[in-house]
PDB file of C-alpha atoms in Angstrom:
ATOM      1  CA  MET A   1      -0.114  -0.073   0.061  1.00 51.00           C
ATOM      2  CA  LYS A   2       1.367   3.387  -1.079  1.00 64.00           C
ATOM      3  CA  LYS A   3       2.008   5.986   1.612  1.00 71.00           C
ATOM      4  CA  GLN A   4      -0.277   9.042   1.118  1.00 87.00           C
ATOM      5  CA  MET A   5       1.416  12.451   1.055  1.00 93.00           C
ATOM      6  CA  ARG A   6      -0.312  15.616   1.835  1.00 95.00           C
ATOM      7  CA  LEU A   7       0.603  19.305   1.362  1.00 96.00           C
ATOM      8  CA  ILE A   8      -1.108  21.559   3.884  1.00 96.00           C
ATOM      9  CA  GLY A   9      -1.418  25.377   4.017  1.00 96.00           C
ATOM     10  CA  THR A  10      -3.191  26.886   6.925  1.00 97.00           C
ATOM     11  CA  ASN A  11      -4.300  30.621   7.674  1.00 97.00           C
ATOM     12  CA  LEU A  12      -1.838  32.045   5.108  1.00 97.00           C
ATOM     13  CA  THR A  13      -1.631  35.747   4.739  1.00 97.00           C
ATOM     14  CA  ALA A  14       0.876  37.637   2.377  1.00 96.00           C
ATOM     15  CA  ALA A  15       1.720  41.111   1.617  1.00 93.00           C
ATOM     16  CA  GLN A  16       3.719  42.951  -1.056  1.00 88.00           C
ATOM     17  CA  SER A  17       4.780  46.614  -0.805  1.00 86.00           C
ATOM     18  CA  GLY A  18       2.473  47.083   2.217  1.00 86.00           C
ATOM     19  CA  ARG A  19      -0.565  45.785   0.301  1.00 91.00           C
ATOM     20  CA  ILE A  20      -2.283  42.503   1.618  1.00 94.00           C
ATOM     21  CA  LEU A  21      -2.282  40.036  -1.260  1.00 94.00           C
ATOM     22  CA  PHE A  22      -4.334  37.248   0.364  1.00 95.00           C
ATOM     23  CA  SER A  23      -5.505  36.364   3.875  1.00 95.00           C
ATOM     24  CA  ALA A  24      -6.712  33.518   5.958  1.00 96.00           C
ATOM     25  CA  LEU A  25      -5.900  31.174   3.012  1.00 96.00           C
ATOM     26  CA  ASP A  26      -6.361  27.490   3.659  1.00 97.00           C
ATOM     27  CA  PHE A  27      -5.797  24.492   1.177  1.00 96.00           C
ATOM     28  CA  PHE A  28      -4.534  20.998   1.002  1.00 95.00           C
ATOM     29  CA  LEU A  29      -3.198  18.711  -1.854  1.00 96.00           C
ATOM     30  CA  ASP A  30      -2.971  14.997  -1.726  1.00 95.00           C
ATOM     31  CA  SER A  31      -0.908  12.547  -3.714  1.00 94.00           C
ATOM     32  CA  GLY A  32      -2.055  12.115  -7.252  1.00 95.00           C
ATOM     33  CA  ASN A  33      -3.695  15.361  -7.386  1.00 95.00           C
ATOM     34  CA  LEU A  34      -3.468  18.681  -9.080  1.00 96.00           C
ATOM     35  CA  LEU A  35      -4.251  22.132  -7.415  1.00 96.00           C
ATOM     36  CA  THR A  36      -4.270  25.215  -9.779  1.00 95.00           C
ATOM     37  CA  VAL A  37      -3.910  28.784  -8.693  1.00 96.00           C
ATOM     38  CA  THR A  38      -5.620  31.345 -10.864  1.00 93.00           C
ATOM     39  CA  GLY A  39      -6.258  35.089 -10.747  1.00 91.00           C
ATOM     40  CA  ALA A  40      -5.261  38.554 -12.169  1.00 90.00           C
ATOM     41  CA  ASN A  41      -1.630  39.560 -12.485  1.00 89.00           C
ATOM     42  CA  GLY A  42      -0.756  40.990  -9.269  1.00 88.00           C
ATOM     43  CA  ALA A  43      -3.156  38.795  -7.088  1.00 91.00           C
ATOM     44  CA  GLY A  44      -0.272  36.965  -5.509  1.00 94.00           C
ATOM     45  CA  LYS A  45      -0.025  33.688  -7.410  1.00 95.00           C
ATOM     46  CA  SER A  46       3.775  33.760  -7.735  1.00 95.00           C
ATOM     47  CA  THR A  47       4.047  34.726  -4.155  1.00 96.00           C
ATOM     48  CA  LEU A  48       2.073  31.978  -2.921  1.00 97.00           C
ATOM     49  CA  LEU A  49       4.108  29.489  -4.848  1.00 97.00           C
ATOM     50  CA  ARG A  50       7.300  31.042  -3.560  1.00 96.00           C
ATOM     51  CA  ILE A  51       5.880  30.663   0.077  1.00 96.00           C
ATOM     52  CA  ILE A  52       5.021  27.177  -0.602  1.00 96.00           C
ATOM     53  CA  ALA A  53       8.506  26.422  -1.963  1.00 95.00           C
ATOM     54  CA  GLY A  54      10.073  28.008   1.093  1.00 93.00           C
ATOM     55  CA  LEU A  55      11.463  30.964  -0.671  1.00 94.00           C
ATOM     56  CA  ASP A  56       9.300  33.676   0.983  1.00 94.00           C
ATOM     57  CA  ARG A  57       7.748  33.911   4.041  1.00 93.00           C
ATOM     58  CA  ALA A  58       3.960  34.357   4.912  1.00 96.00           C
ATOM     59  CA  ILE A  59       2.994  36.989   7.589  1.00 96.00           C
ATOM     60  CA  THR A  60       0.890  34.580   9.099  1.00 96.00           C
ATOM     61  CA  GLY A  61       0.015  30.835   8.833  1.00 96.00           C
ATOM     62  CA  SER A  62       2.044  27.675   8.081  1.00 95.00           C
ATOM     63  CA  ILE A  63       2.779  25.235   5.248  1.00 95.00           C
ATOM     64  CA  HIS A  64       3.910  21.661   5.760  1.00 93.00           C
ATOM     65  CA  ILE A  65       4.105  18.383   3.910  1.00 94.00           C
ATOM     66  CA  GLU A  66       3.122  15.087   5.856  1.00 94.00           C
ATOM     67  CA  GLU A  67       3.260  11.580   4.973  1.00 91.00           C
ATOM     68  CA  ASP A  68       0.917   9.130   7.118  1.00 85.00           C
ATOM     69  CA  GLY A  69       1.039  11.793   9.748  1.00 83.00           C
ATOM     70  CA  THR A  70       4.901  12.363   9.648  1.00 88.00           C
ATOM     71  CA  MET A  71       6.056  15.751   8.951  1.00 90.00           C
ATOM     72  CA  LEU A  72       8.585  16.123   5.982  1.00 88.00           C
ATOM     73  CA  PRO A  73      11.146  18.810   4.997  1.00 86.00           C
ATOM     74  CA  ARG A  74       9.612  20.669   2.010  1.00 86.00           C
ATOM     75  CA  ALA A  75      13.006  21.420   0.485  1.00 83.00           C
ATOM     76  CA  MET A  76      13.687  17.521  -0.063  1.00 87.00           C
ATOM     77  CA  PHE A  77      10.397  16.738  -1.591  1.00 91.00           C
ATOM     78  CA  CYS A  78       9.571  19.553  -4.067  1.00 93.00           C
ATOM     79  CA  HIS A  79      10.622  21.031  -7.364  1.00 94.00           C
ATOM     80  CA  TYR A  80       9.888  24.552  -7.781  1.00 95.00           C
ATOM     81  CA  LEU A  81       9.899  25.900 -11.341  1.00 95.00           C
ATOM     82  CA  SER A  82       9.384  29.667 -11.908  1.00 93.00           C
ATOM     83  CA  ASP A  83       8.547  31.635 -14.947  1.00 87.00           C
ATOM     84  CA  LYS A  84      12.355  32.473 -15.165  1.00 90.00           C
ATOM     85  CA  ASN A  85      13.654  28.964 -16.116  1.00 93.00           C
ATOM     86  CA  ALA A  86      16.686  29.279 -13.889  1.00 92.00           C
ATOM     87  CA  MET A  87      19.176  28.399 -16.524  1.00 96.00           C
ATOM     88  CA  ASN A  88      22.514  29.950 -17.421  1.00 97.00           C
ATOM     89  CA  PRO A  89      22.425  31.250 -20.959  1.00 96.00           C
ATOM     90  CA  MET A  90      26.257  30.896 -21.396  1.00 97.00           C
ATOM     91  CA  LEU A  91      26.265  27.147 -20.766  1.00 97.00           C
ATOM     92  CA  SER A  92      24.929  24.494 -23.186  1.00 98.00           C
ATOM     93  CA  VAL A  93      21.639  22.793 -22.518  1.00 98.00           C
ATOM     94  CA  GLY A  94      23.510  19.778 -21.240  1.00 97.00           C
ATOM     95  CA  GLU A  95      25.747  21.684 -18.927  1.00 97.00           C
ATOM     96  CA  ASN A  96      22.706  23.376 -17.327  1.00 97.00           C
ATOM     97  CA  LEU A  97      20.725  20.103 -16.703  1.00 96.00           C
ATOM     98  CA  PHE A  98      23.954  18.227 -15.408  1.00 94.00           C
ATOM     99  CA  PHE A  99      24.421  21.297 -13.065  1.00 94.00           C
ATOM    100  CA  TRP A 100      20.741  20.729 -11.740  1.00 93.00           C
ATOM    101  CA  LYS A 101      21.265  16.864 -11.634  1.00 91.00           C
ATOM    102  CA  LYS A 102      24.207  17.324  -9.473  1.00 91.00           C
ATOM    103  CA  TRP A 103      22.635  20.000  -7.298  1.00 89.00           C
ATOM    104  CA  SER A 104      19.266  17.930  -6.716  1.00 85.00           C
ATOM    105  CA  GLY A 105      20.869  14.644  -5.794  1.00 80.00           C
ATOM    106  CA  MET A 106      19.963  11.193  -6.904  1.00 74.00           C
ATOM    107  CA  SER A 107      18.902  10.960 -10.585  1.00 77.00           C
ATOM    108  CA  ASN A 108      15.579   9.812 -12.008  1.00 84.00           C
ATOM    109  CA  TYR A 109      16.692  10.263 -15.579  1.00 92.00           C
ATOM    110  CA  ASP A 110      19.951  11.563 -16.979  1.00 92.00           C
ATOM    111  CA  PRO A 111      19.734  14.943 -18.792  1.00 94.00           C
ATOM    112  CA  TYR A 112      19.643  13.330 -22.330  1.00 96.00           C
ATOM    113  CA  GLN A 113      16.800  11.014 -21.317  1.00 96.00           C
ATOM    114  CA  ALA A 114      14.821  13.963 -20.021  1.00 96.00           C
ATOM    115  CA  LEU A 115      15.471  16.025 -23.154  1.00 97.00           C
ATOM    116  CA  GLU A 116      14.297  13.050 -25.153  1.00 97.00           C
ATOM    117  CA  ILE A 117      10.969  12.853 -23.195  1.00 96.00           C
ATOM    118  CA  LEU A 118      10.526  16.656 -24.026  1.00 96.00           C
ATOM    119  CA  GLU A 119      11.387  15.983 -27.444  1.00 96.00           C
ATOM    120  CA  ILE A 120      14.374  18.347 -27.639  1.00 96.00           C
ATOM    121  CA  ALA A 121      17.395  16.139 -27.095  1.00 97.00           C
ATOM    122  CA  HIS A 122      18.975  17.513 -30.327  1.00 96.00           C
ATOM    123  CA  SER A 123      19.719  20.687 -28.201  1.00 97.00           C
ATOM    124  CA  ILE A 124      21.935  19.040 -25.546  1.00 97.00           C
ATOM    125  CA  HIS A 125      25.211  20.749 -27.037  1.00 97.00           C
ATOM    126  CA  ILE A 126      23.662  23.954 -27.916  1.00 97.00           C
ATOM    127  CA  PRO A 127      24.231  27.113 -25.804  1.00 98.00           C
ATOM    128  CA  TYR A 128      20.995  27.583 -23.793  1.00 98.00           C
ATOM    129  CA  GLY A 129      20.979  31.443 -24.468  1.00 97.00           C
ATOM    130  CA  ILE A 130      20.287  31.045 -28.106  1.00 98.00           C
ATOM    131  CA  LEU A 131      17.352  28.733 -28.040  1.00 97.00           C
ATOM    132  CA  SER A 132      13.715  30.021 -28.726  1.00 96.00           C
ATOM    133  CA  THR A 133      11.302  30.922 -25.995  1.00 96.00           C
ATOM    134  CA  GLY A 134       9.535  27.605 -26.434  1.00 96.00           C
ATOM    135  CA  GLN A 135      12.795  25.535 -26.475  1.00 97.00           C
ATOM    136  CA  LYS A 136      14.048  27.270 -23.310  1.00 97.00           C
ATOM    137  CA  ARG A 137      10.785  26.239 -21.680  1.00 96.00           C
ATOM    138  CA  ARG A 138      10.957  22.665 -22.575  1.00 97.00           C
ATOM    139  CA  VAL A 139      14.603  22.586 -21.331  1.00 97.00           C
ATOM    140  CA  ALA A 140      13.451  23.887 -18.082  1.00 96.00           C
ATOM    141  CA  LEU A 141      10.621  21.350 -17.890  1.00 96.00           C
ATOM    142  CA  ALA A 142      13.166  18.655 -18.268  1.00 96.00           C
ATOM    143  CA  ARG A 143      14.624  19.609 -15.050  1.00 94.00           C
ATOM    144  CA  LEU A 144      11.622  18.357 -13.364  1.00 95.00           C
ATOM    145  CA  LEU A 145      12.330  14.744 -14.713  1.00 95.00           C
ATOM    146  CA  ILE A 146      15.968  14.527 -13.705  1.00 93.00           C
ATOM    147  CA  THR A 147      15.297  13.917  -9.956  1.00 89.00           C
ATOM    148  CA  TRP A 148      12.182  12.501  -8.522  1.00 90.00           C
ATOM    149  CA  ARG A 149      10.377  15.056  -6.282  1.00 93.00           C
ATOM    150  CA  PRO A 150       6.723  14.268  -5.347  1.00 94.00           C
ATOM    151  CA  LEU A 151       5.652  17.810  -5.306  1.00 96.00           C
ATOM    152  CA  TRP A 152       5.890  19.965  -8.387  1.00 97.00           C
ATOM    153  CA  ILE A 153       5.409  23.752  -7.786  1.00 97.00           C
ATOM    154  CA  LEU A 154       4.936  25.342 -11.287  1.00 97.00           C
ATOM    155  CA  ASP A 155       4.584  29.014 -12.239  1.00 96.00           C
ATOM    156  CA  GLU A 156       2.980  29.322 -15.606  1.00 95.00           C
ATOM    157  CA  PRO A 157       4.398  25.958 -16.763  1.00 95.00           C
ATOM    158  CA  THR A 158       3.237  26.208 -20.271  1.00 93.00           C
ATOM    159  CA  SER A 159       4.058  29.899 -20.940  1.00 91.00           C
ATOM    160  CA  GLY A 160       5.868  30.159 -24.429  1.00 92.00           C
ATOM    161  CA  LEU A 161       5.005  26.604 -25.486  1.00 94.00           C
ATOM    162  CA  ASP A 162       3.154  25.697 -28.707  1.00 94.00           C
ATOM    163  CA  ASP A 163       0.255  23.412 -28.692  1.00 93.00           C
ATOM    164  CA  GLY A 164       2.241  20.407 -29.464  1.00 94.00           C
ATOM    165  CA  ALA A 165       4.492  20.942 -26.417  1.00 95.00           C
ATOM    166  CA  VAL A 166       1.555  21.724 -24.187  1.00 95.00           C
ATOM    167  CA  ASP A 167       0.057  18.342 -25.077  1.00 95.00           C
ATOM    168  CA  LEU A 168       3.330  16.577 -24.300  1.00 95.00           C
ATOM    169  CA  PHE A 169       3.568  18.453 -21.011  1.00 96.00           C
ATOM    170  CA  SER A 170       0.020  17.424 -20.265  1.00 96.00           C
ATOM    171  CA  ILE A 171       1.147  13.794 -20.622  1.00 96.00           C
ATOM    172  CA  ILE A 172       4.130  14.233 -18.433  1.00 96.00           C
ATOM    173  CA  MET A 173       2.108  15.812 -15.662  1.00 96.00           C
ATOM    174  CA  LYS A 174      -0.460  12.966 -15.875  1.00 96.00           C
ATOM    175  CA  ARG A 175       2.412  10.387 -15.584  1.00 95.00           C
ATOM    176  CA  HIS A 176       3.617  12.331 -12.391  1.00 96.00           C
ATOM    177  CA  MET A 177       0.216  12.177 -10.849  1.00 95.00           C
ATOM    178  CA  GLN A 178      -0.217   8.580 -11.673  1.00 94.00           C
ATOM    179  CA  SER A 179       2.968   7.889  -9.931  1.00 93.00           C
ATOM    180  CA  SER A 180       1.685   9.526  -6.710  1.00 93.00           C
ATOM    181  CA  GLY A 181       3.114  12.958  -7.406  1.00 95.00           C
ATOM    182  CA  MET A 182       1.418  16.226  -6.529  1.00 96.00           C
ATOM    183  CA  ILE A 183       1.146  19.422  -8.628  1.00 97.00           C
ATOM    184  CA  ILE A 184       0.419  22.908  -7.670  1.00 97.00           C
ATOM    185  CA  ALA A 185       0.481  25.348 -10.706  1.00 96.00           C
ATOM    186  CA  ALA A 186      -0.237  28.844 -11.212  1.00 95.00           C
ATOM    187  CA  THR A 187      -1.681  29.375 -14.709  1.00 92.00           C
ATOM    188  CA  HIS A 188      -3.616  31.581 -16.966  1.00 86.00           C
ATOM    189  CA  LEU A 189      -4.015  28.720 -19.400  1.00 84.00           C
ATOM    190  CA  PRO A 190      -5.481  25.362 -19.485  1.00 82.00           C
ATOM    191  CA  LEU A 191      -3.079  22.538 -18.653  1.00 89.00           C
ATOM    192  CA  GLY A 192      -4.975  19.717 -20.254  1.00 85.00           C
ATOM    193  CA  VAL A 193      -5.042  17.893 -16.970  1.00 89.00           C
ATOM    194  CA  GLY A 194      -8.217  17.642 -14.819  1.00 80.00           C
ATOM    195  CA  GLU A 195      -7.672  19.719 -11.835  1.00 71.00           C
ATOM    196  CA  THR A 196      -8.705  18.181  -8.459  1.00 80.00           C
ATOM    197  CA  SER A 197      -9.087  21.511  -6.697  1.00 90.00           C
ATOM    198  CA  SER A 198      -8.367  25.287  -7.196  1.00 92.00           C
ATOM    199  CA  ILE A 199      -7.628  28.492  -5.535  1.00 94.00           C
ATOM    200  CA  THR A 200      -8.660  31.939  -7.026  1.00 93.00           C
ATOM    201  CA  LEU A 201      -6.947  34.878  -5.794  1.00 93.00           C
ATOM    202  CA  LYS A 202      -8.689  38.219  -5.909  1.00 85.00           C
ATOM    203  CA  ASP A 203      -6.949  41.412  -6.834  1.00 72.00           C
ATOM    204  CA  ASP A 204      -8.595  43.648  -4.472  1.00 61.00           C
TER     205      ASP A 204
END
C-alpha cells in the first residue's frame, strides 16, 4: 500500500509593498492530485508558490508536507519551477541540466533522457541562450524529470509553449500524478489535466 502524502496550507496571509495579497488562506493537496492557482496579474499567485517552496515567508500561517502523519522537510520533496527557467544562458543545455542533476541529488533520468521525453534532445550541446522561448521552456521542464520529487510547484509552466509542447507536458503531468506525485500550478492557460481543486486569488 502506497503511503499518502499531503501538502497543507493553513491561515496564510501575504503582503507585497505594504498591500495584503491574500489572507486566511487554507488549502490541502493529496498525492496524485493537481491544485491550480488562478487570478489576475498582481493577485499573489507567484508569491503563494514561493511561500509554498520556502523561498518567501508568509505574514501568518504555516505550510507543511506530511506522509501518513509524519512531517517532512519541504526542500527535499519539491521541485519549484518559476517563469524565469533558472538556466545559465552561457552554458550548453546539457551543462545546465548536469548542474541541476548534481545539485538535486539522486537521478531519475539523465539529462539526455529527460530532453528526449520533452522532444528536444538535439539541443543538448547548444548554448541555452540561443534557443527560442519555447525551446528554453522545454529544457526548463526537463529539469523536473531529472530527479524525482513528489511535489511540483509550477509558475505558468506552459507559457511560451506551442500546442504540441503543451499536449506533451500534459502527458508528463498525468504520469507524475499517476506515480503518486502532486502538482500545484499557477496558470492563466488550460493545462490539459483535470484539476482536483483550485484557488482563485482576488486582486482587491
